């Protein structure tokens, strides 16, 4: 089928929930993808960080292929060979706790909400989140999300949620009540425009939550799995959460979400209180185990830190050249370029040049290159990005 035919068929039969770019990607390898016409693109935004260790990583492909011929799905009423091991690896890389598996970021945030409410024993149920945050599209995670535009038309929304300005200690102190059971934070707001939490704020939250027995939840759906040069972004801040949610990169392209909670909280869930038919299937676990292995074997944490710094420096150089760049920010390979004008045209121009990036919050260009990115590809990406910027002058 030709590009136009595929688009026509899609538009006729698929619900129009997405802003679409007229690009049909049919192949991916590492930091590169190819469209139907064979045009190659350097991918600095691989599936919103889903293909965070690059497209079709060989270790993920091998693990999935091997698992496919053994068993694809096992009901969660039976044990599967891999879930316990994956949970152990997640815990080993973060903190002592137990894991609940689902299939997406929204689902594990939903699980975190439910677990918090059970923990609060109905007397405490309120959850506080930050303005500009993004936590998912289910009705509860949408309510948690601190952006009005995503909520419009879906009212009445569930009650028991409050939103406060990000990085504002006083706002938290003011918002907390005797009903508050949890606070959820993205350490770098991704969809919200690459807004980095301050160390002071996060360290305050940890002390404050411990003192008041409020659960501190870090949503690491986008920041986790090596994106910032450490396995989890919170490890830059010298604190530990009570719960953490993961999705995107952890599956290497295959859907999986994980919620890890400290042991005394995790055991609040008892049989029948929560479930997911597909959650933690053998296939999903095989993919996630391969992702952890690939990060270790490929020294990808150190690569993300080094390449992140290199990219950051180059972007600062670009800021000197283009007066419409307001600020460069982020950690590791999660970087944002805030502009003084809308960025969609630049993202589109970059695509024409053969570079895929994202524009969020109208004026922020978001770059999430795969953790496997090489210096050569950073240099190439920068050349293409500069061409995209030049087209705007
Ligand atoms: C921080 C964060 N949390 C949650 C989600 C929701 O994840 P999903 O789309 O897998 O439900 C996203 C998605 O972009 C995200 O960035």
Coordinates of C-alpha atoms and ligand atoms in Angstrom, one line a residue:
X1 CA 0.0 0.0 0.0
X2 CA 1.1 3.5 -0.7
X3 CA 1.4 6.2 2.0
X4 CA -1.8 8.0 1.0
X5 CA -3.8 4.7 1.0
X6 CA -2.5 3.8 4.5
X7 CA -3.4 7.2 5.8
X8 CA -6.8 7.1 4.2
X9 CA -7.6 3.7 5.7
X10 CA -6.5 4.8 9.1
X11 CA -8.6 7.9 9.0
X12 CA -11.6 5.9 8.0
X13 CA -11.4 3.2 10.7
X14 CA -9.3 4.4 13.6
X15 CA -10.6 6.9 16.2
X16 CA -8.9 10.3 15.8
X17 CA -7.3 10.6 19.3
X18 CA -3.8 11.4 18.1
X19 CA -2.2 14.5 16.4
X20 CA -0.8 12.7 13.4
X21 CA 2.4 13.3 11.5
X22 CA 2.1 11.9 7.9
X23 CA 5.0 9.6 8.3
X24 CA 4.8 5.8 8.1
X25 CA 7.7 4.1 9.9
X26 CA 8.2 0.5 9.0
X27 CA 11.7 -0.3 10.2
X28 CA 14.0 0.6 13.1
X29 CA 17.5 -0.2 14.2
X30 CA 19.3 1.5 17.1
X31 CA 19.0 5.3 16.7
X32 CA 17.6 5.0 13.2
X33 CA 14.1 4.5 11.6
X34 CA 13.0 4.2 8.0
X35 CA 9.8 5.2 6.4
X36 CA 7.7 3.4 3.7
X37 CA 9.7 5.2 1.0
X38 CA 13.0 4.1 2.4
X39 CA 13.9 7.5 3.8
X40 CA 16.2 7.3 6.8
X41 CA 15.7 9.3 10.0
X42 CA 17.9 9.8 13.1
X43 CA 15.5 9.2 16.0
X44 CA 16.1 11.6 18.9
X45 CA 12.6 10.8 20.3
X46 CA 12.3 7.1 20.0
X47 CA 8.6 6.4 20.6
X48 CA 8.3 8.8 23.5
X49 CA 11.3 7.0 25.2
X50 CA 9.7 3.6 24.7
X51 CA 12.6 2.5 22.5
X52 CA 14.9 4.0 25.0
X53 CA 17.8 1.6 24.4
X54 CA 17.3 2.0 20.6
X55 CA 14.9 0.3 18.2
X56 CA 14.9 -3.5 18.0
X57 CA 17.8 -3.8 20.4
X58 CA 19.4 -7.2 19.6
X59 CA 19.2 -8.5 23.2
X60 CA 15.5 -7.6 23.4
X61 CA 14.8 -9.2 20.0
X62 CA 16.7 -12.4 21.0
X63 CA 14.9 -12.6 24.4
X64 CA 11.4 -12.0 22.8
X65 CA 12.1 -14.5 20.0
X66 CA 13.2 -17.2 22.5
X67 CA 10.2 -16.6 24.8
X68 CA 7.7 -16.5 21.9
X69 CA 8.3 -20.2 21.1
X70 CA 8.0 -21.2 24.8
X71 CA 4.9 -19.5 26.2
X72 CA 3.4 -16.1 25.4
X73 CA 0.9 -15.6 28.2
X74 CA 0.3 -17.1 31.6
X75 CA -2.6 -16.2 33.8
X76 CA -1.5 -14.3 36.9
X77 CA -3.3 -17.0 39.0
X78 CA -0.3 -19.2 38.1
X79 CA 3.3 -18.4 38.6
X80 CA 5.4 -17.5 35.6
X81 CA 9.1 -18.2 35.5
X82 CA 10.3 -14.6 35.0
X83 CA 8.2 -12.3 37.1
X84 CA 9.9 -12.9 40.4
X85 CA 13.3 -12.5 38.8
X86 CA 12.3 -9.2 37.1
X87 CA 10.9 -7.9 40.3
X88 CA 14.1 -8.8 42.1
X89 CA 16.2 -7.0 39.5
X90 CA 14.0 -3.8 39.7
X91 CA 14.4 -3.9 43.5
X92 CA 18.1 -4.6 43.4
X93 CA 18.5 -1.5 41.2
X94 CA 16.3 0.7 43.3
X95 CA 15.2 -0.1 46.9
X96 CA 14.0 -3.1 48.9
X97 CA 10.4 -3.6 47.9
X98 CA 7.8 -5.6 46.0
X99 CA 6.5 -5.0 42.5
X100 CA 3.1 -5.0 40.8
X101 CA 3.1 -5.4 37.0
X102 CA 0.8 -3.9 34.4
X103 CA 1.2 -2.8 30.8
X104 CA 1.6 1.0 30.7
X105 CA 2.5 4.1 32.7
X106 CA -1.1 5.1 33.4
X107 CA -1.9 1.7 34.7
X108 CA 0.9 1.6 37.2
X109 CA 0.1 5.1 38.4
X110 CA -3.5 4.0 38.8
X111 CA -2.1 1.1 40.9
X112 CA -0.1 3.6 43.0
X113 CA -3.3 5.6 43.6
X114 CA -5.2 2.4 44.7
X115 CA -2.4 1.2 46.9
X116 CA -2.1 4.6 48.5
X117 CA -5.8 4.7 49.2
X118 CA -5.7 1.2 50.8
X119 CA -2.7 2.3 52.9
X120 CA -4.7 5.4 54.0
X121 CA -7.5 3.0 55.3
X122 CA -10.2 5.4 54.0
X123 CA -9.4 8.1 56.6
X124 CA -6.6 9.4 54.4
X125 CA -7.2 9.3 50.6
X126 CA -6.0 12.6 49.2
X127 CA -3.1 12.6 46.7
X128 CA -1.2 15.7 45.8
X129 CA 0.5 16.2 42.4
X130 CA 2.3 19.1 40.7
X131 CA 1.1 21.6 38.1
X132 CA 2.4 20.7 34.6
X133 CA 2.8 17.1 35.5
X134 CA 1.7 14.2 33.3
X135 CA 0.7 10.9 34.8
X136 CA -1.6 9.2 32.2
X137 CA -5.0 9.2 30.6
X138 CA -7.2 7.0 32.7
X139 CA -9.8 9.0 34.6
X140 CA -7.8 8.9 37.9
X141 CA -4.4 9.5 36.4
X142 CA -5.9 12.3 34.3
X143 CA -7.1 13.9 37.5
X144 CA -3.7 13.5 39.0
X145 CA -2.2 15.2 35.9
X146 CA -1.6 18.8 36.5
X147 CA -2.7 20.2 33.2
X148 CA -6.2 21.5 32.6
X149 CA -6.1 20.9 28.8
X150 CA -6.1 17.1 29.3
X151 CA -9.1 17.1 31.6
X152 CA -11.5 19.3 29.7
X153 CA -14.8 17.5 28.7
X154 CA -14.2 14.6 31.1
X155 CA -15.8 16.1 34.2
X156 CA -16.9 15.2 36.7
X157 CA -13.5 13.9 37.7
X158 CA -12.9 11.7 40.7
X159 CA -12.4 13.5 44.0
X160 CA -9.5 13.4 46.4
X161 CA -6.8 15.0 44.2
X162 CA -5.0 18.3 44.6
X163 CA -2.5 20.0 42.4
X164 CA 0.1 22.5 43.6
X165 CA 2.9 24.5 41.8
X166 CA 6.0 22.5 41.0
X167 CA 9.2 23.1 43.0
X168 CA 7.2 25.1 45.6
X169 CA 7.8 24.0 49.2
X170 CA 5.4 26.4 50.7
X171 CA 2.6 25.3 48.4
X172 CA 3.0 21.7 49.6
X173 CA 3.0 22.7 53.2
X174 CA -0.2 24.6 52.6
X175 CA -2.0 21.9 50.6
X176 CA -1.4 19.0 52.9
X177 CA -4.3 18.1 55.2
X178 CA -5.1 15.3 57.7
X179 CA -6.6 13.6 54.6
X180 CA -3.4 13.5 52.6
X181 CA -2.0 10.1 52.0
X182 CA 0.5 10.6 49.1
X183 CA 2.5 13.0 47.0
X184 CA 3.4 12.1 43.4
X185 CA 6.2 13.9 41.5
X186 CA 8.1 13.5 38.2
X187 CA 11.7 14.5 39.0
X188 CA 11.9 15.9 35.5
X189 CA 8.5 16.8 34.0
X190 CA 8.7 15.4 30.5
X191 CA 5.4 16.3 28.8
X192 CA 5.3 19.4 31.0
X193 CA 8.4 20.9 29.2
X194 CA 11.5 19.3 30.8
X195 CA 11.2 21.1 34.1
X196 CA 13.8 19.7 36.5
X197 CA 12.9 19.4 40.2
X198 CA 15.4 21.2 42.5
X199 CA 17.4 19.2 45.0
X200 CA 16.2 21.3 47.8
X201 CA 12.5 20.6 46.9
X202 CA 13.0 16.8 46.6
X203 CA 15.0 16.6 49.8
X204 CA 12.3 18.6 51.6
X205 CA 9.6 16.4 50.2
X206 CA 11.4 13.3 51.6
X207 CA 11.8 14.8 55.1
X208 CA 8.3 16.2 55.1
X209 CA 6.6 12.9 53.9
X210 CA 8.6 10.8 56.4
X211 CA 7.5 13.1 59.3
X212 CA 3.9 13.0 58.3
X213 CA 3.7 9.3 57.2
X214 CA 2.7 10.5 53.7
X215 CA 3.8 8.3 50.8
X216 CA 6.3 9.8 48.4
X217 CA 5.8 8.5 44.9
X218 CA 8.2 9.2 42.0
X219 CA 6.7 8.7 38.6
X220 CA 9.8 7.5 36.7
X221 CA 7.8 6.4 33.6
X222 CA 9.9 8.8 31.4
X223 CA 12.9 9.5 33.6
X224 CA 13.7 5.9 34.6
X225 CA 15.8 3.1 33.2
X226 CA 19.0 5.1 32.6
X227 CA 17.6 8.0 30.8
X228 CA 19.4 10.6 33.0
X229 CA 22.7 8.7 33.3
X230 CA 21.6 6.8 36.5
X231 CA 19.2 3.9 36.5
X232 CA 16.6 6.0 38.2
X233 CA 16.5 9.8 38.2
X234 CA 15.9 9.9 42.0
X235 CA 19.4 8.6 42.5
X236 CA 20.7 12.0 41.5
X237 CA 18.9 13.5 44.5
X238 CA 20.2 11.4 47.4
X239 CA 16.7 10.3 48.6
X240 CA 14.5 7.2 48.1
X241 CA 10.8 7.2 47.4
X242 CA 8.2 5.0 49.0
X243 CA 6.9 4.0 45.6
X244 CA 8.1 4.3 42.1
X245 CA 6.4 3.8 38.8
X246 CA 8.1 2.6 35.5
X247 CA 7.0 2.0 32.0
X248 CA 8.3 3.1 28.5
X249 CA 12.0 2.1 28.2
X250 CA 11.7 -0.9 30.6
X251 CA 10.0 -3.0 27.9
X252 CA 12.5 -2.1 25.1
X253 CA 9.4 -1.5 22.9
X254 CA 7.2 -4.2 24.4
X255 CA 4.4 -3.0 26.7
X256 CA 5.1 -3.4 30.4
X257 CA 4.6 -1.1 33.5
X258 CA 5.9 -1.7 37.0
X259 CA 5.1 -0.2 40.4
X260 CA 7.6 -0.9 43.1
X261 CA 6.6 -0.1 46.7
X262 CA 8.5 -0.5 50.0
X263 CA 7.6 -3.8 51.6
X264 CA 5.4 -2.5 54.4
X265 CA 3.3 -0.6 51.9
X266 CA 3.3 -3.3 49.2
X267 CA 1.7 -5.9 51.5
X268 CA -1.3 -3.6 51.8
X269 CA -2.4 -5.1 48.5
X270 CA -3.9 -8.6 49.2
X271 CA -5.3 -11.1 46.7
X272 CA -8.2 -9.7 44.9
X273 CA -7.5 -6.0 45.6
X274 CA -5.8 -5.3 42.3
X275 CA -5.1 -7.2 39.1
X276 CA -4.1 -7.0 35.4
X277 CA -4.8 -9.8 33.0
X278 CA -1.8 -9.1 30.8
X279 CA 0.4 -7.6 33.5
X280 CA 3.9 -9.1 33.7
X281 CA 3.4 -11.7 31.0
X282 CA 6.4 -14.0 30.2
X283 CA 7.0 -12.0 27.0
X284 CA 6.9 -8.7 28.7
X285 CA 9.2 -9.9 31.5
X286 CA 11.6 -11.4 29.0
X287 CA 11.9 -8.1 27.2
X288 CA 12.4 -6.1 30.5
X289 CA 15.0 -8.5 31.8
X290 CA 16.8 -8.1 28.4
X291 CA 16.7 -4.3 28.8
X292 CA 18.3 -4.5 32.2
X293 CA 21.0 -6.8 30.8
X294 CA 21.6 -4.6 27.8
X295 CA 22.0 -1.5 30.0
X296 CA 24.6 -3.4 32.1
X297 CA 26.4 -5.1 29.2
X298 CA 26.5 -1.9 27.1
X299 CA 27.6 0.4 29.9
X300 CA 24.6 2.4 28.9
X301 CA 24.3 4.4 32.1
X302 CA 27.8 5.9 31.6
X303 CA 27.1 6.4 27.9
X304 CA 23.9 8.3 28.7
X305 CA 25.8 10.5 31.2
X306 CA 28.7 11.2 28.8
X307 CA 26.6 11.7 25.7
X308 CA 24.1 13.7 27.7
X309 CA 26.9 16.1 28.7
X310 CA 28.2 16.3 25.2
X311 CA 24.8 17.0 23.8
X312 CA 24.1 19.6 26.5
X313 CA 27.3 21.5 25.7
X314 CA 26.5 21.4 22.0
X315 CA 23.0 22.7 22.6
X316 CA 24.5 25.6 24.7
X317 CA 26.7 26.4 21.6
X318 CA 23.5 26.5 19.5
X319 CA 22.0 28.9 22.0
X320 CA 24.8 31.3 21.3
X321 CA 23.9 31.2 17.6
X322 CA 20.2 31.5 17.7
X323 CA 18.7 34.3 19.7
X324 CA 15.2 32.7 19.9
X325 CA 16.6 29.9 22.2
X326 CA 15.7 30.9 25.7
X327 CA 17.1 28.0 27.8
X328 CA 18.6 24.5 27.6
X329 CA 17.7 22.2 30.5
X330 CA 17.6 18.6 31.6
X331 CA 19.7 15.8 32.9
X332 CA 21.6 13.1 30.9
X333 CA 19.8 12.3 27.7
X334 CA 16.5 14.0 28.7
X335 CA 17.0 17.5 27.4
X336 CA 14.7 20.4 26.5
X337 CA 15.3 23.5 24.4
X338 CA 12.9 26.2 25.4
X339 CA 12.3 28.7 22.6
X340 CA 10.9 32.2 22.6
X341 CA 8.5 31.2 19.9
X342 CA 6.5 28.1 18.9
X343 CA 8.6 25.1 18.1
X344 CA 6.4 22.9 16.0
X345 CA 7.8 24.3 12.7
X346 CA 11.3 23.5 13.8
X347 CA 10.4 20.0 14.7
X348 CA 8.7 19.6 11.3
X349 CA 11.7 21.1 9.5
X350 CA 14.0 18.7 11.4
X351 CA 11.9 15.8 10.2
X352 CA 12.2 17.0 6.6
X353 CA 16.0 17.0 7.2
X354 CA 15.9 13.5 8.6
X355 CA 15.9 14.1 12.4
X356 CA 13.0 13.2 14.7
X357 CA 12.4 15.3 17.8
X358 CA 9.4 16.4 19.7
X359 CA 7.8 19.7 20.6
X360 CA 5.9 20.0 23.9
X361 CA 4.1 22.8 25.7
X362 CA 4.3 24.7 22.4
X363 CA 7.7 26.2 22.9
X364 CA 9.9 23.3 24.2
X365 CA 11.8 21.0 21.9
X366 CA 12.3 17.7 23.7
X367 CA 15.2 15.4 22.9
X368 CA 15.3 11.8 24.3
X369 CA 18.0 10.1 22.1
X370 CA 18.5 6.4 22.9
X371 CA 20.9 5.5 25.6
X372 CA 23.0 3.7 23.0
X373 CA 23.6 7.0 21.0
X374 CA 27.2 7.5 19.7
X375 CA 29.2 10.6 19.5
X376 CA 29.0 10.4 15.8
X377 CA 25.2 10.4 15.8
X378 CA 25.1 13.2 18.3
X379 CA 27.2 15.3 15.9
X380 CA 25.0 14.3 13.0
X381 CA 21.9 15.1 15.0
X382 CA 23.2 18.5 15.9
X383 CA 23.9 19.3 12.2
X384 CA 20.4 18.3 11.3
X385 CA 19.0 20.3 14.3
X386 CA 20.9 23.4 13.2
X387 CA 19.5 23.0 9.7
X388 CA 16.0 22.9 11.2
X389 CA 16.7 26.0 13.2
X390 CA 18.1 27.8 10.1
X391 CA 14.9 27.1 8.2
X392 CA 13.1 29.3 10.9
X393 CA 15.2 32.4 10.2
Ligands
LIG1 C1 5.8 10.7 33.5 C2 4.7 9.9 32.8 N1 3.8 9.2 33.5 C3 2.9 8.5 32.9 C4 2.7 8.4 31.6 C5 1.6 7.6 31.0 O1 2.2 6.4 30.4 P1 1.3 5.6 29.3 O2 1.1 6.4 28.1 O3 2.2 4.4 29.1 O4 0.1 5.2 30.0 C6 3.6 9.1 30.8 C7 3.5 9.1 29.3 O5 4.0 9.9 28.6 C8 4.6 9.9 31.4 O6 5.5 10.6 30.6

